[in-house]
C-alpha positions as YAML, in Angstrom:
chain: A
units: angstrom
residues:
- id: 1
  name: UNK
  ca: [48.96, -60.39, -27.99]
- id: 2
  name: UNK
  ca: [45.80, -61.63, -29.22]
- id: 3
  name: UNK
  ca: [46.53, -65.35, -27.81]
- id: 4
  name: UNK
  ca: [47.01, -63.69, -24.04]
- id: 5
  name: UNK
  ca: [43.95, -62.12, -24.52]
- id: 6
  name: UNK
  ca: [42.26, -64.86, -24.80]
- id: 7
  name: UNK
  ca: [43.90, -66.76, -22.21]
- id: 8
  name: UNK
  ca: [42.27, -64.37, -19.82]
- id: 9
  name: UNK
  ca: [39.76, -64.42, -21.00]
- id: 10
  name: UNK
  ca: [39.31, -68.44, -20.59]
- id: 11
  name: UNK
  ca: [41.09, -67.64, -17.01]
- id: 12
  name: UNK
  ca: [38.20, -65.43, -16.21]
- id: 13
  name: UNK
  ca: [35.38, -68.18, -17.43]
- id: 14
  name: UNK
  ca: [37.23, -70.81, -14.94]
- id: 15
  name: UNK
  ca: [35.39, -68.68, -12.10]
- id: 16
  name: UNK
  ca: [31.68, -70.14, -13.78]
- id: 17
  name: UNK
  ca: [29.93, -72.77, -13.29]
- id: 18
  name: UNK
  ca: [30.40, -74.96, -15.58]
- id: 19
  name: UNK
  ca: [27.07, -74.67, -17.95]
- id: 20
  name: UNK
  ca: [27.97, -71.09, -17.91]
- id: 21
  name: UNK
  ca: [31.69, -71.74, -18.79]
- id: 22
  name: UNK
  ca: [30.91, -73.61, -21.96]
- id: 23
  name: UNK
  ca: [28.49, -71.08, -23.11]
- id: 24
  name: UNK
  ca: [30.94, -68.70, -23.06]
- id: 25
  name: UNK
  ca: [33.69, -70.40, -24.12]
- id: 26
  name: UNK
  ca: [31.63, -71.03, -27.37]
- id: 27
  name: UNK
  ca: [32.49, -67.16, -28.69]
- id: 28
  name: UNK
  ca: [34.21, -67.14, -31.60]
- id: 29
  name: UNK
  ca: [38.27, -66.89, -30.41]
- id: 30
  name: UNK
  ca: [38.87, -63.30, -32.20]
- id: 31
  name: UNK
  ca: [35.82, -61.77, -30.00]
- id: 32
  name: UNK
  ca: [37.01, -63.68, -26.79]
- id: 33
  name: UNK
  ca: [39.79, -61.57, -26.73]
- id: 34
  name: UNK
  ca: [37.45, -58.80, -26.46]
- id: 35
  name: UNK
  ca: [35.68, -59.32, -23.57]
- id: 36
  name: UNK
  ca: [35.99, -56.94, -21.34]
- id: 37
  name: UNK
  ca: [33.29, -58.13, -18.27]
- id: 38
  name: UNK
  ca: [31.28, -61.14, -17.55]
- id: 39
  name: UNK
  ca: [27.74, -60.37, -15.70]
- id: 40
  name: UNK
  ca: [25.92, -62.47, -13.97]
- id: 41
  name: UNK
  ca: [22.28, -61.12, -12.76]
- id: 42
  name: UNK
  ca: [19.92, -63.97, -11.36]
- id: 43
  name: UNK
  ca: [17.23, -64.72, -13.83]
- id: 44
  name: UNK
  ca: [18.70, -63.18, -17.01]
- id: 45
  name: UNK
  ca: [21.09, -64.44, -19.29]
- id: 46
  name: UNK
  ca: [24.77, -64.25, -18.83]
- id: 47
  name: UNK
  ca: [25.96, -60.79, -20.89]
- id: 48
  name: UNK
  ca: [29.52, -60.27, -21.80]
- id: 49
  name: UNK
  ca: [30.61, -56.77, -22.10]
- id: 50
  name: UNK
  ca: [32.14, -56.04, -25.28]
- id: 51
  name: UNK
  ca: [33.86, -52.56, -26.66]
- id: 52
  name: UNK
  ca: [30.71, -51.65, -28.13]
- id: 53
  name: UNK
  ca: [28.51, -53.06, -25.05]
- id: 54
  name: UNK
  ca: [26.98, -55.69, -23.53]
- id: 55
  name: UNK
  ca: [26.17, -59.32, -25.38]
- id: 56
  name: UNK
  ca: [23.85, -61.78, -24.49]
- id: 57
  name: UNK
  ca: [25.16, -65.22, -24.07]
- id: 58
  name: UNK
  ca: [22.22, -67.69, -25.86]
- id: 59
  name: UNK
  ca: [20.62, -70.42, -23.88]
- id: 60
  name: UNK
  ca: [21.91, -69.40, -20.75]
- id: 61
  name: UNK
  ca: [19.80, -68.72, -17.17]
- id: 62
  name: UNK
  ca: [21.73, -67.48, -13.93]
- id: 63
  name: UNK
  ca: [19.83, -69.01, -11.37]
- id: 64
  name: UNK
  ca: [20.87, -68.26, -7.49]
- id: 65
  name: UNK
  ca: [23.13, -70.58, -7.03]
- id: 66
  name: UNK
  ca: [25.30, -69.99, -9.93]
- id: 67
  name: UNK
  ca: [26.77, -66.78, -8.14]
- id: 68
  name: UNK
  ca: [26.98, -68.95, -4.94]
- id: 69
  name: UNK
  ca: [29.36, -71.62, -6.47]
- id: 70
  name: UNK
  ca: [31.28, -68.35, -8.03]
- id: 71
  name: UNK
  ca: [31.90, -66.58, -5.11]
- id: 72
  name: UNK
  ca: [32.78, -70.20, -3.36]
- id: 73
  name: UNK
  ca: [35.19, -70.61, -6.46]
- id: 74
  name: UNK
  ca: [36.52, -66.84, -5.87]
- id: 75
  name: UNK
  ca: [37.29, -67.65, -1.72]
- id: 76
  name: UNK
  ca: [37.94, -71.00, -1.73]
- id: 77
  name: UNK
  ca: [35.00, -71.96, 0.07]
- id: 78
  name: UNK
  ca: [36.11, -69.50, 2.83]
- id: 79
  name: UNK
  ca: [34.07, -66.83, 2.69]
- id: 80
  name: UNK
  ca: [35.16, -65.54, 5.86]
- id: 81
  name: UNK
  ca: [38.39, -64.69, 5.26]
- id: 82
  name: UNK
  ca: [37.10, -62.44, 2.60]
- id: 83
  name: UNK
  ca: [33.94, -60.91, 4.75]
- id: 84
  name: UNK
  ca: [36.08, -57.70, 4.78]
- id: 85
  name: UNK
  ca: [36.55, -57.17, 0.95]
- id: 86
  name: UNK
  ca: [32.89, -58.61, 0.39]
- id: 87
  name: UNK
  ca: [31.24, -56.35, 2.88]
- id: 88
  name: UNK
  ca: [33.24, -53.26, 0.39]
- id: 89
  name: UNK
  ca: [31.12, -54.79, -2.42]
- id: 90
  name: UNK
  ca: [33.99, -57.25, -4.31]
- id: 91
  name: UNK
  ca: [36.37, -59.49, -3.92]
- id: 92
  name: UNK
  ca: [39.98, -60.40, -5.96]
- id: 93
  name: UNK
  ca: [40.03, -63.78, -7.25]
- id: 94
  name: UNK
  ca: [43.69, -65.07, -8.20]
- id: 95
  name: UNK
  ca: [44.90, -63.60, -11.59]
- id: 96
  name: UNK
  ca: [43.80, -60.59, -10.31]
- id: 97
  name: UNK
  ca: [39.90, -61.05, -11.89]
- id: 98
  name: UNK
  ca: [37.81, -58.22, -9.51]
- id: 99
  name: UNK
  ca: [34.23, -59.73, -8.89]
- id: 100
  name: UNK
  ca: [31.68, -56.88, -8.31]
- id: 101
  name: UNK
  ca: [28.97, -57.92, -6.00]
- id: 102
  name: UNK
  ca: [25.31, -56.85, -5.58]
- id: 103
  name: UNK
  ca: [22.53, -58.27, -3.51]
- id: 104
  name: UNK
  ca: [20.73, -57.42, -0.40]
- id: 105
  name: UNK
  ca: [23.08, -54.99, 1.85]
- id: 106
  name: UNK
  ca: [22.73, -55.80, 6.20]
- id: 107
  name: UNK
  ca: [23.27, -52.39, 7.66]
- id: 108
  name: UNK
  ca: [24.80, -52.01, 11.34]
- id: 109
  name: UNK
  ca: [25.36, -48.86, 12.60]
- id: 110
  name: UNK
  ca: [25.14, -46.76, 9.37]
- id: 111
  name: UNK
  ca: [28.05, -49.03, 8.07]
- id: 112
  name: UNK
  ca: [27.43, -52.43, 5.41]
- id: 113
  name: UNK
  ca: [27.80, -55.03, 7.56]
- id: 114
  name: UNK
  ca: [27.11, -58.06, 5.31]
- id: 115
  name: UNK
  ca: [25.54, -58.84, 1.29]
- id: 116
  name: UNK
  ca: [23.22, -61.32, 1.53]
- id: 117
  name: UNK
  ca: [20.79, -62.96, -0.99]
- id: 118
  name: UNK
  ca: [22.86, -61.92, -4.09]
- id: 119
  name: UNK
  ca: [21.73, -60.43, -7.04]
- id: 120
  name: UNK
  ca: [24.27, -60.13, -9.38]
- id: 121
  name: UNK
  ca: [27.98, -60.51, -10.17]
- id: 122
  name: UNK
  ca: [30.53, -58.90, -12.44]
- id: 123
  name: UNK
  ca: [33.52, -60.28, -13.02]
- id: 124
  name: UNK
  ca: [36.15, -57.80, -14.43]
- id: 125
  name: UNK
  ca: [39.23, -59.21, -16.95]
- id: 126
  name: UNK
  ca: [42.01, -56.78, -16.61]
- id: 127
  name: UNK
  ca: [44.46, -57.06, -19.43]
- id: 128
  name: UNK
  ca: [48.50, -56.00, -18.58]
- id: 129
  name: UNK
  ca: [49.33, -54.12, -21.63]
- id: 130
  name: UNK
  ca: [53.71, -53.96, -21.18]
- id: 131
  name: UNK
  ca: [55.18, -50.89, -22.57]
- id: 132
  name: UNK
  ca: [52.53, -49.11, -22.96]
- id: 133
  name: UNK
  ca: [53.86, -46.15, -20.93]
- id: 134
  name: UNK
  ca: [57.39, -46.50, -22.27]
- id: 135
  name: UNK
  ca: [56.62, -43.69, -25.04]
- id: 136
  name: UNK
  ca: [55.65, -41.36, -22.02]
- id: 137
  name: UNK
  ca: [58.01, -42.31, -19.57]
- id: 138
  name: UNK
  ca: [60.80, -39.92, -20.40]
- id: 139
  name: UNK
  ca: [58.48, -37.14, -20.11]
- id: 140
  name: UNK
  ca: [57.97, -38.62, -16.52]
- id: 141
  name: UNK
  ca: [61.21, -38.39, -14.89]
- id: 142
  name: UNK
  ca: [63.04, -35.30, -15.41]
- id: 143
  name: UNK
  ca: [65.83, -35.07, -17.56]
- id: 144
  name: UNK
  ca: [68.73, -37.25, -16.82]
- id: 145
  name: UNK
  ca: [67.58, -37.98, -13.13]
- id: 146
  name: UNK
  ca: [65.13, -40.07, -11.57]
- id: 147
  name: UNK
  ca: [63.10, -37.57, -10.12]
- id: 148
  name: UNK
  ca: [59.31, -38.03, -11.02]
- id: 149
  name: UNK
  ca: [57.09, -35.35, -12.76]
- id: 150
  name: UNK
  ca: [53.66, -35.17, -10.60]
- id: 151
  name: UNK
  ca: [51.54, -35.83, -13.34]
- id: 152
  name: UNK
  ca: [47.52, -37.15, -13.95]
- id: 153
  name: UNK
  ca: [46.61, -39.51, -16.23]
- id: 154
  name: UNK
  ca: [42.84, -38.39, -17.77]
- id: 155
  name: UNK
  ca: [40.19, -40.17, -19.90]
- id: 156
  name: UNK
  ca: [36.90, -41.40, -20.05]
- id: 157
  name: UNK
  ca: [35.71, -44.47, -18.17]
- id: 158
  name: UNK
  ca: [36.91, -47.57, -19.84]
- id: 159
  name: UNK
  ca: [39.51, -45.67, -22.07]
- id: 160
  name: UNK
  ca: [42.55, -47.68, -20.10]
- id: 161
  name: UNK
  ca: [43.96, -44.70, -17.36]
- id: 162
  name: UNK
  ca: [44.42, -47.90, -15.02]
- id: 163
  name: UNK
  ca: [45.90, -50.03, -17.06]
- id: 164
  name: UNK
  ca: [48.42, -47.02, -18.41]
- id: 165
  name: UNK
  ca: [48.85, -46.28, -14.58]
- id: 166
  name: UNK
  ca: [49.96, -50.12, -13.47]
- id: 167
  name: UNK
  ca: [52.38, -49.84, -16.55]
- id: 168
  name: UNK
  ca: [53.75, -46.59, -15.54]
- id: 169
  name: UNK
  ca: [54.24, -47.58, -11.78]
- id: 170
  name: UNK
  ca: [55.75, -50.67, -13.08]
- id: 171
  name: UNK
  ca: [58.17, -49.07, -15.45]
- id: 172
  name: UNK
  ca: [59.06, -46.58, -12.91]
- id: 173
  name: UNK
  ca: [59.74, -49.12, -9.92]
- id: 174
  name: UNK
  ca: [61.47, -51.59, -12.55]
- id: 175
  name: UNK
  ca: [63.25, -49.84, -14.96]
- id: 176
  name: UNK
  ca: [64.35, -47.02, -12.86]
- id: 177
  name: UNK
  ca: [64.08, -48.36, -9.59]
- id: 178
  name: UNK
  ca: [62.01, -45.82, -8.41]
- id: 179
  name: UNK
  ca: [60.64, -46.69, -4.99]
- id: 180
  name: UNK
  ca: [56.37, -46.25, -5.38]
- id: 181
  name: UNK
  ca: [53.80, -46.16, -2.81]
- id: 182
  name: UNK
  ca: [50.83, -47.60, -4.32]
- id: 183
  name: UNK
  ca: [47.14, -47.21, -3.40]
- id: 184
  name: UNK
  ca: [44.97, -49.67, -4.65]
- id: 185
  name: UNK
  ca: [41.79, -48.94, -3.14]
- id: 186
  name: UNK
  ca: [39.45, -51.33, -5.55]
- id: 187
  name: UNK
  ca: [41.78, -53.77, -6.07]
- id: 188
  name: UNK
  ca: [42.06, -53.12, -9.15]
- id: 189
  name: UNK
  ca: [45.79, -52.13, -10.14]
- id: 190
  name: UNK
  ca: [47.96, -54.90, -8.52]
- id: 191
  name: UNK
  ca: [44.75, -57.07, -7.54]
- id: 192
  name: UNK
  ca: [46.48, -58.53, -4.14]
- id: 193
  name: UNK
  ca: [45.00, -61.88, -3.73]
- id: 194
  name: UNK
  ca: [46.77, -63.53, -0.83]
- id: 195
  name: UNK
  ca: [49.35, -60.74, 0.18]
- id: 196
  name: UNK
  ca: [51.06, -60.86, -3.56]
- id: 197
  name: UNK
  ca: [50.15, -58.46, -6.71]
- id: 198
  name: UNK
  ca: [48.26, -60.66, -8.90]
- id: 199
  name: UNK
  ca: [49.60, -58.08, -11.41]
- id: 200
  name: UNK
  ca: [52.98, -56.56, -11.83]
- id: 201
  name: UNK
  ca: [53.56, -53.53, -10.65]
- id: 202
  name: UNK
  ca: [57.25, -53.80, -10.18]
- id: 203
  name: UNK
  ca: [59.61, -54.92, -7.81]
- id: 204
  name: UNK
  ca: [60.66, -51.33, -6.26]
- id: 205
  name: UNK
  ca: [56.33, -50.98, -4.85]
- id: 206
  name: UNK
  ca: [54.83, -50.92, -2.05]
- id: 207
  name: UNK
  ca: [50.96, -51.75, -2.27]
- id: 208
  name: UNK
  ca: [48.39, -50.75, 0.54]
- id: 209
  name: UNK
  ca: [45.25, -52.71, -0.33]
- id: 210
  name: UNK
  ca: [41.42, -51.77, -0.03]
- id: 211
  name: UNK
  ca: [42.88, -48.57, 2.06]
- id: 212
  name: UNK
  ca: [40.73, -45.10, 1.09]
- id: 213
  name: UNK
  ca: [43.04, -42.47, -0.46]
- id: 214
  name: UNK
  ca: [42.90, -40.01, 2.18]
- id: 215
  name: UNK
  ca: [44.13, -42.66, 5.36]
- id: 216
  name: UNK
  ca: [46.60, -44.29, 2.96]
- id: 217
  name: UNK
  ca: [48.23, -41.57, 2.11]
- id: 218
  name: UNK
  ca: [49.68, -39.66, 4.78]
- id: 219
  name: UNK
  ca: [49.89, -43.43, 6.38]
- id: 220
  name: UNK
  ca: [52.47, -44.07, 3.31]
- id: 221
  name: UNK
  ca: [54.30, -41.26, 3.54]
- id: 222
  name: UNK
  ca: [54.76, -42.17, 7.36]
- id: 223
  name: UNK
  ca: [56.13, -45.71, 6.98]
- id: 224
  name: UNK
  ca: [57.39, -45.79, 3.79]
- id: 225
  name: UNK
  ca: [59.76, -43.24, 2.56]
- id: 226
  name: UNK
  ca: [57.88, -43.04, -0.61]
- id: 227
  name: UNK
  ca: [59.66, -41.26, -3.65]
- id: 228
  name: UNK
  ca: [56.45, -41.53, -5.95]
- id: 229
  name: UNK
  ca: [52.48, -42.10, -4.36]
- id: 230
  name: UNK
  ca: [50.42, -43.52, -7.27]
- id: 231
  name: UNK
  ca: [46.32, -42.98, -6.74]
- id: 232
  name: UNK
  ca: [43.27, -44.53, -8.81]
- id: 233
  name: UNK
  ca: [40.10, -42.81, -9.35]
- id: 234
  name: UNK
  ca: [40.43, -39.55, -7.45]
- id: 235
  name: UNK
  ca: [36.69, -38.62, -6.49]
- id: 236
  name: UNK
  ca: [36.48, -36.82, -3.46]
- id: 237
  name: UNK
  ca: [37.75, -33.76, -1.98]
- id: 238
  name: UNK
  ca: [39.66, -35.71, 0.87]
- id: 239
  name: UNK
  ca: [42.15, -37.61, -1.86]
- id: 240
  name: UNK
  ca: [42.94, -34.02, -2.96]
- id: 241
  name: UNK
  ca: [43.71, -32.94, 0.52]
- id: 242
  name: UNK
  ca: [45.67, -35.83, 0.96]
- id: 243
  name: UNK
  ca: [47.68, -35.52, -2.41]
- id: 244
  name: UNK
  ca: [48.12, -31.48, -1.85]
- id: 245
  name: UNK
  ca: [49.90, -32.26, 1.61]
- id: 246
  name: UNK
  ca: [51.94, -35.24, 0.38]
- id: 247
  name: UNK
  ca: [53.56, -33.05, -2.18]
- id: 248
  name: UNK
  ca: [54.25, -30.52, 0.60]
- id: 249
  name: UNK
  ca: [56.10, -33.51, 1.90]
- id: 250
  name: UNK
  ca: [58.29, -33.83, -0.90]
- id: 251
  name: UNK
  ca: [56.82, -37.03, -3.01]
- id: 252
  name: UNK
  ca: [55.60, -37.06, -6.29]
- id: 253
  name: UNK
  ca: [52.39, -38.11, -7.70]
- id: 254
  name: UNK
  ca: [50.56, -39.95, -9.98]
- id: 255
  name: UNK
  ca: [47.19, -39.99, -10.18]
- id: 256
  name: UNK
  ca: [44.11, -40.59, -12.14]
- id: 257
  name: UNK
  ca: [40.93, -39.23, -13.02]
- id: 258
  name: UNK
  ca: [38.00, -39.26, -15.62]
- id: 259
  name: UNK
  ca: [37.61, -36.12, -18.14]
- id: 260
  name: UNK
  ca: [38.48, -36.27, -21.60]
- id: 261
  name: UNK
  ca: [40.43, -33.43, -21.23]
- id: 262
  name: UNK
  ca: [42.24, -30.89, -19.12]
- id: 263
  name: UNK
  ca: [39.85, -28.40, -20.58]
- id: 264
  name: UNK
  ca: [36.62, -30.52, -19.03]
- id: 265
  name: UNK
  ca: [38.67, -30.79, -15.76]
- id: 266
  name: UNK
  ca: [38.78, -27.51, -15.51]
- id: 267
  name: UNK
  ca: [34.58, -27.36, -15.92]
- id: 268
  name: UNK
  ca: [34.18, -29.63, -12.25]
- id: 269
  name: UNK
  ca: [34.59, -27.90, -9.01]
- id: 270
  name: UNK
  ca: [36.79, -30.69, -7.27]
- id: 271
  name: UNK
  ca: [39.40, -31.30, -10.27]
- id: 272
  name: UNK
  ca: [39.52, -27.57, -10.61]
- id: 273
  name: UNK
  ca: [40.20, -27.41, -7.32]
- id: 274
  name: UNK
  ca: [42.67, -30.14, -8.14]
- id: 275
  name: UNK
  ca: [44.65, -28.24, -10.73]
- id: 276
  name: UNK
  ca: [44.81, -25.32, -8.35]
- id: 277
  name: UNK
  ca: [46.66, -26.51, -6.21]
- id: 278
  name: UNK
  ca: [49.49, -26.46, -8.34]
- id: 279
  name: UNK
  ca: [50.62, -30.32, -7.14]
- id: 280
  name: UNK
  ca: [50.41, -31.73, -10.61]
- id: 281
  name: UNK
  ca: [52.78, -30.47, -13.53]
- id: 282
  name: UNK
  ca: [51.66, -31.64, -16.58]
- id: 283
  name: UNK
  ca: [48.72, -34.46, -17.86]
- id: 284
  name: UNK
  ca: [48.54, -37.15, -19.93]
- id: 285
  name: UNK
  ca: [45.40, -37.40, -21.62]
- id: 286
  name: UNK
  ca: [44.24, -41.69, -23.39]
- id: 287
  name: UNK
  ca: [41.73, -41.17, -26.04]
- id: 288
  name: UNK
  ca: [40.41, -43.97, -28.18]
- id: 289
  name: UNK
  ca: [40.89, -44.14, -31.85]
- id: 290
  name: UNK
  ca: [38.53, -46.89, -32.84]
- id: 291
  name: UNK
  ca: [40.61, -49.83, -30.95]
- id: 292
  name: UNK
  ca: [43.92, -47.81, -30.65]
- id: 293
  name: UNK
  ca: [44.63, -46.04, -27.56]
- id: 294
  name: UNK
  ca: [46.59, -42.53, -28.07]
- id: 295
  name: UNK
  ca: [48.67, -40.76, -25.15]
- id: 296
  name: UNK
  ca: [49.36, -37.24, -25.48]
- id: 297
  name: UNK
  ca: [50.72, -35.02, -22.71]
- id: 298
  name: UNK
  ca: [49.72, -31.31, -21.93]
- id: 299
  name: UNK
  ca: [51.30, -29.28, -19.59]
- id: 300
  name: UNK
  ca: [49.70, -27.82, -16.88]
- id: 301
  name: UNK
  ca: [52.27, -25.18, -15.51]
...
């Protein structure tokens, strides 16, 4: 495992230029696998962000022109073709890397029309962990059927709820060939670069791509014949309109959210709001235990 987490992290240094590439490269191999973000901010150092934060890369100076000849790596010197995804604030590079973008924001008509003059990047590494949800995924179908449990997936930021979630959808579409609906607003589950999941999410799902929750939705359940809808991030009270009604239609959902636990949910207006509703049966709460990850799941009616 360690070995693949390095390759990604080498991968992920392929998008630099190539001063920045062998300063970064020069990490020691055990903390490359570590890595969890490499930032870019013109002026500054290169950091990378590590478990217990960020790290700054010695001898290094992003200058301007550094996170031009990334973002020309990341498109292909077509930036056109990926105005759409940069005017949202990122785009997908192949392998699935997500490069944040900040810089000067061209407003037209209350909507971001362009970034310009760029500030600073932030290239994400996601890491497929396979199996992961194995433990938990006879607690997700009911017994002896292939019916789905609606159920969220709760932690705190960076505690792994997507990565859990991609491994769930995948062992669901693969291993039970459950037919998913998958809404990857930020890119950031199957990280479609050029109309194909640049991770696996299994060969049973459907993506829809940089949609928001509450049109891609009810436009799934439409088109698709979903039997399972799997959400990131719910955030606003739209995605929990949207999830209420598609479980009036029959599907099941998966879904996740930050709290450490069902207890905190319960604290915040929307996600009480959320558990009202009655839509979701039971949660499975990730909590770190140093660099283990621990899944436990609490019923929630």
């Amino acid at each position: 495992m360690e070995a693949y987490e390095q390759q990604r992290f080498w991968q992920a240094c392929g998008l630099l230029p190539k001063a920045l590439r062998t300063a970064a490269l020069s990490l020691p191999p055990p903390e490359q696998a570590l890595v969890e973000e490499l930032r870019l901010r013109t002026g500054l150092p290169l950091t990378l962000t590590m478990p217990e934060g960020e790290r700054t890369v010695a001898g290094t100076e992003v200058t301007p022109g550094d996170l031009e000849q990334v973002l020309n790596t990341v498109t292909e010197y077509s930036r056109y073709t990926a105005s759409e995804s940069l005017r949202q604030g990122y785009l997908t590079a192949e392998g699935g890397f997500r490069v944040g973008v900040c810089g000067s924001v061209v407003l037209e008509g209350g909507a971001v029309a362009a970034i310009k003059e760029l500030s600073s990047l932030n290239i994400r590494i996601p890491r497929e962990r396979p199996g992961i949800s194995l433990p938990i995924l006879p607690l997700i179908c009911r017994e002896g059927t292939r019916e789905v449990v609606s159920t969220l997936i709760l932690g705190a930021p960076g505690g792994g709820k997507t990565t859990f979630l991609r491994d769930m959808v995948r062992s669901l579409s693969d291993r039970r060939g459950v037919r998913v609906a998958l809404v990857d607003e930020r890119g950031e589950i199957a990280a479609m670069h050029r109309c194909r999941p640049q991770l696996q999410v299994g060969a049973h799902t459907d993506v829809m791509d940089a949609c928001p929750k509450a049109i891609a939705i009810p436009a799934l359940l439409r088109a698709m014949n979903p039997e399972v809808i799997a959400v990131d991030e719910v955030a606003v009270a739209e995605d929990v309109a949207a999830m209420e009604r598609s479980a009036h239609a029959g599907t099941a959902l998966l879904a996740t959210v930050h709290g450490s636990s069902v207890a905190e949910l319960r604290r915040k207006r929307l996600f009480a709001a959320l558990l009202d509703t009655g839509v979701f049966s039971q949660a499975v709460c990730i909590r770190r235990e140093g660099r283990r990850r621990l899944y436990e799941v609490e019923r929630l009616c």
